Amino acid sequence: MEGLILRLADLDEGALGAVRIIAFFDGFVEHRASLEAVLSATAQFAGCEVGLAGGSVPPLAVRAGGGVPSAGDPPDGVARAPVGDDRWVWLARPGQPLAQDRMLLDRLAHAVRALSPRPRLDHPGTGDPALLELVLGAGADDAGRARALRLLGIEPTCPVTVYAVRSPDPAAGAEFLAGLHPWVRAVRIGDVRAVVGREAPADEPTIPTGVQVGRSAPVPASAAQRAWRGARTALRFTGSGLPAGLTTLAGGSALVTEESLGVWRAIAEQVPGERLAASPDVAALRRLGAEPQGPQTLAMLVAVGATASLRQAAAVLYVHHSTLIARLTKAERVLGFSIDTPAGRTRLTAALIIRALCADLDDLPT
């Protein structure tokens, strides 16, 4: 394949140059090269930036000289040629175009069309949801996952972000998806909707009321299974399941990102739920929550863990300082440790977070 790569500047403007361009792209079609390889080699061949845009797949661009394609929209004023399915290839050459640019674009479009996956022919009876489950599941090997991605119209190196979305109201969930990205792939797994979209937007998306979202870090599409695991973990820290006011996790936001979890991600993913639930501190919180004034007691403990002093906690709860101390003394007898110390606050905060995780351990599919 490397022997086919020629600099466009070395080509004749006549028949010999046209033959070489045709041979260049026919070699990719014959060897069933990936779209990434075609775009990368074309950028090196042409000596300028090229790309693929439009349709329901993310736009790809390769800088002059080749390299790994990355997500990127075409510059203004580029030369283009249609591929079909509302897609088109483009070429951005600085200065004056060369005589062979039009033929190069046409043959690139032909190669992309010939090498694009055709799900209905290659995988009859299998729709997008089944393919996406294959991509996100742990049962597929790398080759199978890459094939499923291409059948979905996603190149394995394309940057994606994976979301785990829970919504009791389907309309609210659909509203979130509609405003998420120009393109998404989604499938319901259990009570959670798995969503694969383009790179996360610079501005935080609007979360409709009642919708909870865990978001992965951006990854290549080939790593979507790992990102799905990170998004599910982040989802466990969202909403009312996490005590509001804990500054360590932004107060149980409706949107929690994988990157924001820090060490809590390792704890949530690697420590078995049974061991977390068996912690004496978590068991003590469950006993306190089961008492007649349990919700008020837990709210008090959250406020103590999230503020710098007992007086601040009392102000947040709108109770007198002495009333808070009396309630706290009673709670400390059940917990078995003093809360009004730096070590005690850290221990309390950890116990509250783990209690929230334990309450959600059985809700997500594995």
Short mmCIF file of N, CA and C in Angstrom, two decimals, residues 3-147:
data_model
loop_
_atom_site.label_atom_id
_atom_site.label_comp_id
_atom_site.label_asym_id
_atom_site.label_seq_id
_atom_site.Cartn_x
_atom_site.Cartn_y
_atom_site.Cartn_z
N GLY A 3 3.59 1.69 -1.41
CA GLY A 3 4.15 1.96 -2.72
C GLY A 3 3.23 2.75 -3.61
N LEU A 4 1.93 2.82 -3.27
CA LEU A 4 0.98 3.58 -4.07
C LEU A 4 0.95 5.06 -3.73
N ILE A 5 1.52 5.42 -2.57
CA ILE A 5 1.42 6.79 -2.11
C ILE A 5 2.39 7.67 -2.89
N LEU A 6 1.87 8.63 -3.63
CA LEU A 6 2.66 9.56 -4.43
C LEU A 6 2.29 10.98 -4.07
N ARG A 7 3.23 11.87 -4.17
CA ARG A 7 2.93 13.28 -3.97
C ARG A 7 2.17 13.80 -5.18
N LEU A 8 1.10 14.53 -4.95
CA LEU A 8 0.31 15.05 -6.05
C LEU A 8 1.13 15.98 -6.94
N ALA A 9 2.06 16.68 -6.35
CA ALA A 9 2.86 17.61 -7.14
C ALA A 9 3.73 16.89 -8.17
N ASP A 10 3.99 15.61 -7.98
CA ASP A 10 4.83 14.84 -8.89
C ASP A 10 4.05 14.30 -10.08
N LEU A 11 2.72 14.41 -10.08
CA LEU A 11 1.91 13.81 -11.12
C LEU A 11 1.83 14.70 -12.35
N ASP A 12 1.72 14.06 -13.50
CA ASP A 12 1.46 14.81 -14.71
C ASP A 12 0.02 15.31 -14.67
N GLU A 13 -0.26 16.34 -15.45
CA GLU A 13 -1.62 16.85 -15.53
C GLU A 13 -2.43 16.09 -16.57
N GLY A 14 -1.82 15.18 -17.30
CA GLY A 14 -2.51 14.46 -18.35
C GLY A 14 -2.95 13.09 -17.93
N ALA A 15 -2.97 12.20 -18.90
CA ALA A 15 -3.51 10.87 -18.70
C ALA A 15 -2.73 10.07 -17.66
N LEU A 16 -1.38 10.23 -17.65
CA LEU A 16 -0.58 9.47 -16.70
C LEU A 16 -0.94 9.83 -15.26
N GLY A 17 -1.15 11.13 -15.00
CA GLY A 17 -1.54 11.54 -13.65
C GLY A 17 -2.88 10.96 -13.26
N ALA A 18 -3.85 10.96 -14.19
CA ALA A 18 -5.17 10.40 -13.90
C ALA A 18 -5.08 8.91 -13.60
N VAL A 19 -4.28 8.18 -14.37
CA VAL A 19 -4.13 6.75 -14.13
C VAL A 19 -3.56 6.48 -12.76
N ARG A 20 -2.58 7.27 -12.37
CA ARG A 20 -1.98 7.07 -11.05
C ARG A 20 -2.96 7.34 -9.93
N ILE A 21 -3.77 8.36 -10.07
CA ILE A 21 -4.77 8.65 -9.03
C ILE A 21 -5.78 7.51 -8.93
N ILE A 22 -6.24 7.01 -10.09
CA ILE A 22 -7.19 5.90 -10.07
C ILE A 22 -6.58 4.68 -9.41
N ALA A 23 -5.32 4.37 -9.76
CA ALA A 23 -4.65 3.22 -9.17
C ALA A 23 -4.48 3.39 -7.66
N PHE A 24 -4.19 4.63 -7.24
CA PHE A 24 -4.01 4.91 -5.82
C PHE A 24 -5.25 4.51 -5.02
N PHE A 25 -6.43 4.97 -5.45
CA PHE A 25 -7.65 4.68 -4.70
C PHE A 25 -8.16 3.27 -4.95
N ASP A 26 -7.95 2.72 -6.15
CA ASP A 26 -8.38 1.35 -6.40
C ASP A 26 -7.66 0.37 -5.48
N GLY A 27 -6.44 0.69 -5.11
CA GLY A 27 -5.71 -0.18 -4.19
C GLY A 27 -6.38 -0.26 -2.83
N PHE A 28 -6.91 0.84 -2.35
CA PHE A 28 -7.61 0.82 -1.06
C PHE A 28 -8.89 -0.01 -1.15
N VAL A 29 -9.63 0.17 -2.23
CA VAL A 29 -10.88 -0.57 -2.39
C VAL A 29 -10.60 -2.06 -2.49
N GLU A 30 -9.57 -2.42 -3.26
CA GLU A 30 -9.23 -3.82 -3.43
C GLU A 30 -8.86 -4.48 -2.11
N HIS A 31 -8.13 -3.77 -1.26
CA HIS A 31 -7.68 -4.33 0.01
C HIS A 31 -8.67 -4.06 1.16
N ARG A 32 -9.84 -3.49 0.86
CA ARG A 32 -10.87 -3.20 1.87
C ARG A 32 -10.29 -2.43 3.05
N ALA A 33 -9.59 -1.37 2.73
CA ALA A 33 -8.98 -0.54 3.77
C ALA A 33 -10.06 0.19 4.56
N SER A 34 -9.72 0.62 5.76
CA SER A 34 -10.66 1.40 6.57
C SER A 34 -10.74 2.82 6.04
N LEU A 35 -11.84 3.49 6.36
CA LEU A 35 -11.97 4.89 5.96
C LEU A 35 -10.88 5.75 6.57
N GLU A 36 -10.46 5.40 7.76
CA GLU A 36 -9.37 6.16 8.40
C GLU A 36 -8.10 6.10 7.58
N ALA A 37 -7.77 4.85 7.12
CA ALA A 37 -6.56 4.68 6.33
C ALA A 37 -6.64 5.44 5.01
N VAL A 38 -7.80 5.43 4.38
CA VAL A 38 -7.97 6.14 3.12
C VAL A 38 -7.79 7.64 3.31
N LEU A 39 -8.42 8.20 4.34
CA LEU A 39 -8.30 9.64 4.56
C LEU A 39 -6.87 10.03 4.92
N SER A 40 -6.23 9.23 5.77
CA SER A 40 -4.86 9.54 6.18
C SER A 40 -3.91 9.51 4.99
N ALA A 41 -4.02 8.46 4.16
CA ALA A 41 -3.13 8.35 3.00
C ALA A 41 -3.43 9.43 1.97
N THR A 42 -4.70 9.81 1.83
CA THR A 42 -5.05 10.85 0.87
C THR A 42 -4.47 12.20 1.28
N ALA A 43 -4.49 12.49 2.58
CA ALA A 43 -3.89 13.74 3.05
C ALA A 43 -2.39 13.77 2.77
N GLN A 44 -1.74 12.63 2.95
CA GLN A 44 -0.31 12.55 2.64
C GLN A 44 -0.07 12.64 1.14
N PHE A 45 -0.90 11.98 0.36
CA PHE A 45 -0.81 11.96 -1.09
C PHE A 45 -1.00 13.37 -1.66
N ALA A 46 -2.03 14.08 -1.15
CA ALA A 46 -2.37 15.39 -1.69
C ALA A 46 -1.52 16.51 -1.11
N GLY A 47 -0.96 16.30 0.07
CA GLY A 47 -0.18 17.35 0.70
C GLY A 47 -1.02 18.47 1.29
N CYS A 48 -2.27 18.17 1.63
CA CYS A 48 -3.14 19.18 2.24
C CYS A 48 -4.20 18.47 3.08
N GLU A 49 -4.96 19.24 3.82
CA GLU A 49 -5.97 18.69 4.72
C GLU A 49 -7.16 18.15 3.91
N VAL A 50 -7.65 16.96 4.30
CA VAL A 50 -8.82 16.37 3.67
C VAL A 50 -9.75 15.88 4.76
N GLY A 51 -11.00 15.57 4.39
CA GLY A 51 -11.93 15.09 5.40
C GLY A 51 -13.20 14.54 4.81
N LEU A 52 -14.06 14.07 5.71
CA LEU A 52 -15.37 13.50 5.38
C LEU A 52 -16.38 14.13 6.31
N ALA A 53 -17.50 14.60 5.77
CA ALA A 53 -18.49 15.31 6.59
C ALA A 53 -19.88 14.98 6.09
N GLY A 54 -20.89 15.41 6.88
CA GLY A 54 -22.28 15.24 6.51
C GLY A 54 -22.85 13.93 6.98
N GLY A 55 -24.15 13.74 6.73
CA GLY A 55 -24.82 12.51 7.12
C GLY A 55 -24.97 12.40 8.62
N SER A 56 -25.14 11.17 9.09
CA SER A 56 -25.37 10.92 10.52
C SER A 56 -24.12 10.52 11.26
N VAL A 57 -22.96 10.52 10.58
CA VAL A 57 -21.71 10.14 11.23
C VAL A 57 -20.93 11.39 11.59
N PRO A 58 -20.02 11.31 12.55
CA PRO A 58 -19.25 12.49 12.93
C PRO A 58 -18.28 12.89 11.83
N PRO A 59 -18.03 14.20 11.66
CA PRO A 59 -17.07 14.63 10.64
C PRO A 59 -15.65 14.25 11.03
N LEU A 60 -14.87 13.86 10.05
CA LEU A 60 -13.47 13.48 10.26
C LEU A 60 -12.58 14.38 9.42
N ALA A 61 -11.40 14.68 9.94
CA ALA A 61 -10.44 15.51 9.22
C ALA A 61 -9.04 14.96 9.47
N VAL A 62 -8.18 15.08 8.46
CA VAL A 62 -6.78 14.68 8.58
C VAL A 62 -5.93 15.84 8.07
N ARG A 63 -4.95 16.23 8.85
CA ARG A 63 -4.08 17.33 8.46
C ARG A 63 -3.15 16.90 7.32
N ALA A 64 -2.57 17.91 6.66
CA ALA A 64 -1.63 17.63 5.59
C ALA A 64 -0.48 16.76 6.11
N GLY A 65 -0.09 15.78 5.33
CA GLY A 65 0.97 14.88 5.75
C GLY A 65 0.47 13.59 6.34
N GLY A 66 -0.87 13.45 6.52
CA GLY A 66 -1.43 12.22 7.05
C GLY A 66 -1.50 12.21 8.56
N GLY A 67 -1.73 11.04 9.13
CA GLY A 67 -1.89 10.90 10.56
C GLY A 67 -3.24 10.30 10.89
N VAL A 68 -3.56 10.26 12.18
CA VAL A 68 -4.81 9.67 12.64
C VAL A 68 -5.94 10.68 12.46
N PRO A 69 -7.06 10.29 11.82
CA PRO A 69 -8.18 11.22 11.67
C PRO A 69 -8.73 11.64 13.03
N SER A 70 -9.17 12.87 13.09
CA SER A 70 -9.79 13.37 14.31
C SER A 70 -11.11 14.03 13.96
N ALA A 71 -11.97 14.21 14.96
CA ALA A 71 -13.24 14.88 14.71
C ALA A 71 -12.97 16.34 14.37
N GLY A 72 -13.55 16.81 13.30
CA GLY A 72 -13.33 18.20 12.92
C GLY A 72 -14.18 18.59 11.73
N ASP A 73 -14.79 19.77 11.79
CA ASP A 73 -15.60 20.28 10.69
C ASP A 73 -14.70 20.87 9.62
N PRO A 74 -15.14 20.86 8.36
CA PRO A 74 -14.31 21.41 7.28
C PRO A 74 -14.19 22.92 7.35
N PRO A 75 -13.06 23.48 6.93
CA PRO A 75 -12.95 24.94 6.87
C PRO A 75 -13.90 25.51 5.82
N ASP A 76 -14.08 26.81 5.84
CA ASP A 76 -14.93 27.47 4.85
C ASP A 76 -14.25 27.43 3.48
N GLY A 77 -15.06 27.31 2.45
CA GLY A 77 -14.56 27.43 1.10
C GLY A 77 -13.78 26.26 0.57
N VAL A 78 -13.97 25.07 1.13
CA VAL A 78 -13.21 23.90 0.68
C VAL A 78 -13.83 23.34 -0.60
N ALA A 79 -13.00 22.66 -1.38
CA ALA A 79 -13.52 21.90 -2.52
C ALA A 79 -14.15 20.61 -2.00
N ARG A 80 -15.24 20.20 -2.60
CA ARG A 80 -15.95 19.03 -2.09
C ARG A 80 -16.50 18.19 -3.22
N ALA A 81 -16.83 16.92 -2.87
CA ALA A 81 -17.47 16.01 -3.82
C ALA A 81 -18.44 15.13 -3.04
N PRO A 82 -19.64 14.89 -3.57
CA PRO A 82 -20.64 14.10 -2.85
C PRO A 82 -20.27 12.62 -2.81
N VAL A 83 -20.60 12.01 -1.65
CA VAL A 83 -20.41 10.58 -1.47
C VAL A 83 -21.74 9.84 -1.60
N GLY A 84 -22.81 10.46 -1.17
CA GLY A 84 -24.12 9.83 -1.06
C GLY A 84 -24.54 9.80 0.39
N ASP A 85 -25.83 9.57 0.66
CA ASP A 85 -26.37 9.57 2.03
C ASP A 85 -26.07 10.89 2.72
N ASP A 86 -26.11 11.98 1.95
CA ASP A 86 -25.88 13.34 2.48
C ASP A 86 -24.45 13.54 2.99
N ARG A 87 -23.54 12.67 2.61
CA ARG A 87 -22.14 12.83 3.00
C ARG A 87 -21.33 13.39 1.84
N TRP A 88 -20.20 13.99 2.18
CA TRP A 88 -19.32 14.52 1.15
C TRP A 88 -17.89 14.56 1.67
N VAL A 89 -16.95 14.41 0.73
CA VAL A 89 -15.53 14.53 1.07
C VAL A 89 -15.07 15.92 0.67
N TRP A 90 -14.02 16.38 1.32
CA TRP A 90 -13.53 17.73 1.03
C TRP A 90 -12.01 17.77 1.05
N LEU A 91 -11.50 18.82 0.45
CA LEU A 91 -10.05 19.03 0.33
C LEU A 91 -9.79 20.51 0.51
N ALA A 92 -8.89 20.85 1.40
CA ALA A 92 -8.58 22.26 1.71
C ALA A 92 -7.13 22.53 1.34
N ARG A 93 -6.90 22.98 0.12
CA ARG A 93 -5.54 23.27 -0.33
C ARG A 93 -5.28 24.77 -0.24
N PRO A 94 -4.24 25.18 0.48
CA PRO A 94 -3.91 26.61 0.53
C PRO A 94 -3.52 27.11 -0.86
N GLY A 95 -3.91 28.31 -1.18
CA GLY A 95 -3.54 28.89 -2.47
C GLY A 95 -4.37 28.34 -3.61
N GLN A 96 -3.78 28.30 -4.79
CA GLN A 96 -4.48 27.88 -5.99
C GLN A 96 -4.64 26.36 -6.03
N PRO A 97 -5.82 25.86 -6.46
CA PRO A 97 -5.99 24.41 -6.60
C PRO A 97 -5.12 23.86 -7.73
N LEU A 98 -4.80 22.59 -7.62
CA LEU A 98 -4.04 21.92 -8.67
C LEU A 98 -4.99 21.29 -9.69
N ALA A 99 -4.44 21.01 -10.85
CA ALA A 99 -5.29 20.51 -11.93
C ALA A 99 -5.93 19.18 -11.60
N GLN A 100 -5.26 18.37 -10.77
CA GLN A 100 -5.76 17.04 -10.48
C GLN A 100 -6.67 16.98 -9.25
N ASP A 101 -6.92 18.11 -8.59
CA ASP A 101 -7.71 18.09 -7.35
C ASP A 101 -9.12 17.56 -7.58
N ARG A 102 -9.75 17.94 -8.69
CA ARG A 102 -11.12 17.49 -8.91
C ARG A 102 -11.17 15.97 -9.07
N MET A 103 -10.26 15.40 -9.87
CA MET A 103 -10.26 13.95 -10.02
C MET A 103 -9.93 13.27 -8.70
N LEU A 104 -9.00 13.84 -7.93
CA LEU A 104 -8.65 13.25 -6.64
C LEU A 104 -9.87 13.20 -5.73
N LEU A 105 -10.65 14.29 -5.68
CA LEU A 105 -11.85 14.31 -4.83
C LEU A 105 -12.88 13.30 -5.31
N ASP A 106 -13.07 13.21 -6.63
CA ASP A 106 -14.05 12.27 -7.16
C ASP A 106 -13.67 10.83 -6.84
N ARG A 107 -12.38 10.49 -6.97
CA ARG A 107 -11.96 9.12 -6.67
C ARG A 107 -11.98 8.85 -5.16
N LEU A 108 -11.70 9.87 -4.35
CA LEU A 108 -11.82 9.70 -2.91
C LEU A 108 -13.28 9.42 -2.54
N ALA A 109 -14.21 10.18 -3.15
CA ALA A 109 -15.62 9.95 -2.88
C ALA A 109 -16.03 8.54 -3.30
N HIS A 110 -15.52 8.09 -4.43
CA HIS A 110 -15.83 6.73 -4.90
C HIS A 110 -15.31 5.69 -3.92
N ALA A 111 -14.09 5.87 -3.41
CA ALA A 111 -13.51 4.92 -2.47
C ALA A 111 -14.28 4.90 -1.16
N VAL A 112 -14.65 6.06 -0.66
CA VAL A 112 -15.41 6.12 0.59
C VAL A 112 -16.76 5.42 0.42
N ARG A 113 -17.40 5.67 -0.71
CA ARG A 113 -18.69 5.03 -0.97
C ARG A 113 -18.54 3.51 -1.04
N ALA A 114 -17.48 3.04 -1.70
CA ALA A 114 -17.28 1.60 -1.84
C ALA A 114 -16.92 0.92 -0.54
N LEU A 115 -16.24 1.65 0.36
CA LEU A 115 -15.76 1.06 1.61
C LEU A 115 -16.68 1.31 2.79
N SER A 116 -17.72 2.13 2.61
CA SER A 116 -18.64 2.42 3.72
C SER A 116 -19.44 1.18 4.06
N PRO A 117 -19.69 0.95 5.36
CA PRO A 117 -20.45 -0.24 5.77
C PRO A 117 -21.89 -0.17 5.31
N ARG A 118 -22.44 -1.30 4.99
CA ARG A 118 -23.84 -1.42 4.59
C ARG A 118 -24.54 -2.38 5.56
N PRO A 119 -25.06 -1.88 6.67
CA PRO A 119 -25.62 -2.76 7.69
C PRO A 119 -26.68 -3.73 7.19
N ARG A 120 -27.56 -3.30 6.31
CA ARG A 120 -28.66 -4.16 5.89
C ARG A 120 -28.17 -5.36 5.07
N LEU A 121 -27.05 -5.17 4.38
CA LEU A 121 -26.53 -6.26 3.58
C LEU A 121 -25.58 -7.14 4.37
N ASP A 122 -24.69 -6.50 5.15
CA ASP A 122 -23.66 -7.24 5.84
C ASP A 122 -24.15 -7.88 7.13
N HIS A 123 -25.21 -7.32 7.71
CA HIS A 123 -25.68 -7.81 9.01
C HIS A 123 -27.21 -7.83 8.98
N PRO A 124 -27.80 -8.66 8.17
CA PRO A 124 -29.26 -8.63 7.99
C PRO A 124 -29.99 -8.90 9.30
N GLY A 125 -31.07 -8.15 9.49
CA GLY A 125 -31.93 -8.37 10.65
C GLY A 125 -31.41 -7.77 11.93
N THR A 126 -30.26 -7.09 11.89
CA THR A 126 -29.70 -6.51 13.11
C THR A 126 -29.78 -5.00 13.01
N GLY A 127 -30.53 -4.37 13.91
CA GLY A 127 -30.66 -2.93 13.89
C GLY A 127 -29.62 -2.26 14.76
N ASP A 128 -29.67 -0.92 14.80
CA ASP A 128 -28.70 -0.15 15.56
C ASP A 128 -28.67 -0.52 17.04
N PRO A 129 -29.81 -0.73 17.71
CA PRO A 129 -29.74 -1.06 19.14
C PRO A 129 -28.91 -2.30 19.43
N ALA A 130 -29.08 -3.34 18.65
CA ALA A 130 -28.31 -4.57 18.89
C ALA A 130 -26.82 -4.35 18.65
N LEU A 131 -26.50 -3.57 17.60
CA LEU A 131 -25.10 -3.28 17.33
C LEU A 131 -24.48 -2.46 18.46
N LEU A 132 -25.24 -1.48 18.96
CA LEU A 132 -24.70 -0.65 20.03
C LEU A 132 -24.53 -1.46 21.31
N GLU A 133 -25.44 -2.37 21.59
CA GLU A 133 -25.25 -3.25 22.75
C GLU A 133 -23.98 -4.07 22.61
N LEU A 134 -23.68 -4.51 21.38
CA LEU A 134 -22.46 -5.26 21.14
C LEU A 134 -21.24 -4.39 21.42
N VAL A 135 -21.29 -3.13 20.99
CA VAL A 135 -20.17 -2.22 21.20
C VAL A 135 -19.94 -1.97 22.69
N LEU A 136 -21.01 -1.82 23.45
CA LEU A 136 -20.90 -1.46 24.86
C LEU A 136 -20.75 -2.65 25.79
N GLY A 137 -21.09 -3.83 25.31
CA GLY A 137 -21.04 -5.00 26.16
C GLY A 137 -19.63 -5.53 26.33
N ALA A 138 -19.47 -6.39 27.34
CA ALA A 138 -18.15 -6.94 27.64
C ALA A 138 -17.86 -8.22 26.87
N GLY A 139 -18.84 -8.74 26.11
CA GLY A 139 -18.65 -10.03 25.47
C GLY A 139 -17.92 -10.01 24.14
N ALA A 140 -17.84 -8.84 23.48
CA ALA A 140 -17.23 -8.77 22.16
C ALA A 140 -15.72 -8.57 22.26
N ASP A 141 -15.00 -9.13 21.28
CA ASP A 141 -13.57 -8.86 21.21
C ASP A 141 -13.35 -7.57 20.42
N ASP A 142 -12.09 -7.14 20.31
CA ASP A 142 -11.80 -5.87 19.66
C ASP A 142 -12.24 -5.86 18.20
N ALA A 143 -12.03 -6.97 17.50
CA ALA A 143 -12.40 -7.04 16.09
C ALA A 143 -13.91 -6.94 15.91
N GLY A 144 -14.66 -7.66 16.76
CA GLY A 144 -16.11 -7.61 16.68
C GLY A 144 -16.66 -6.24 17.03
N ARG A 145 -16.04 -5.59 18.01
CA ARG A 145 -16.48 -4.26 18.40
C ARG A 145 -16.21 -3.26 17.28
N ALA A 146 -15.04 -3.37 16.63
CA ALA A 146 -14.70 -2.46 15.53
C ALA A 146 -15.66 -2.65 14.36
N ARG A 147 -16.01 -3.90 14.07
CA ARG A 147 -16.95 -4.16 12.98
C ARG A 147 -18.32 -3.56 13.31
#
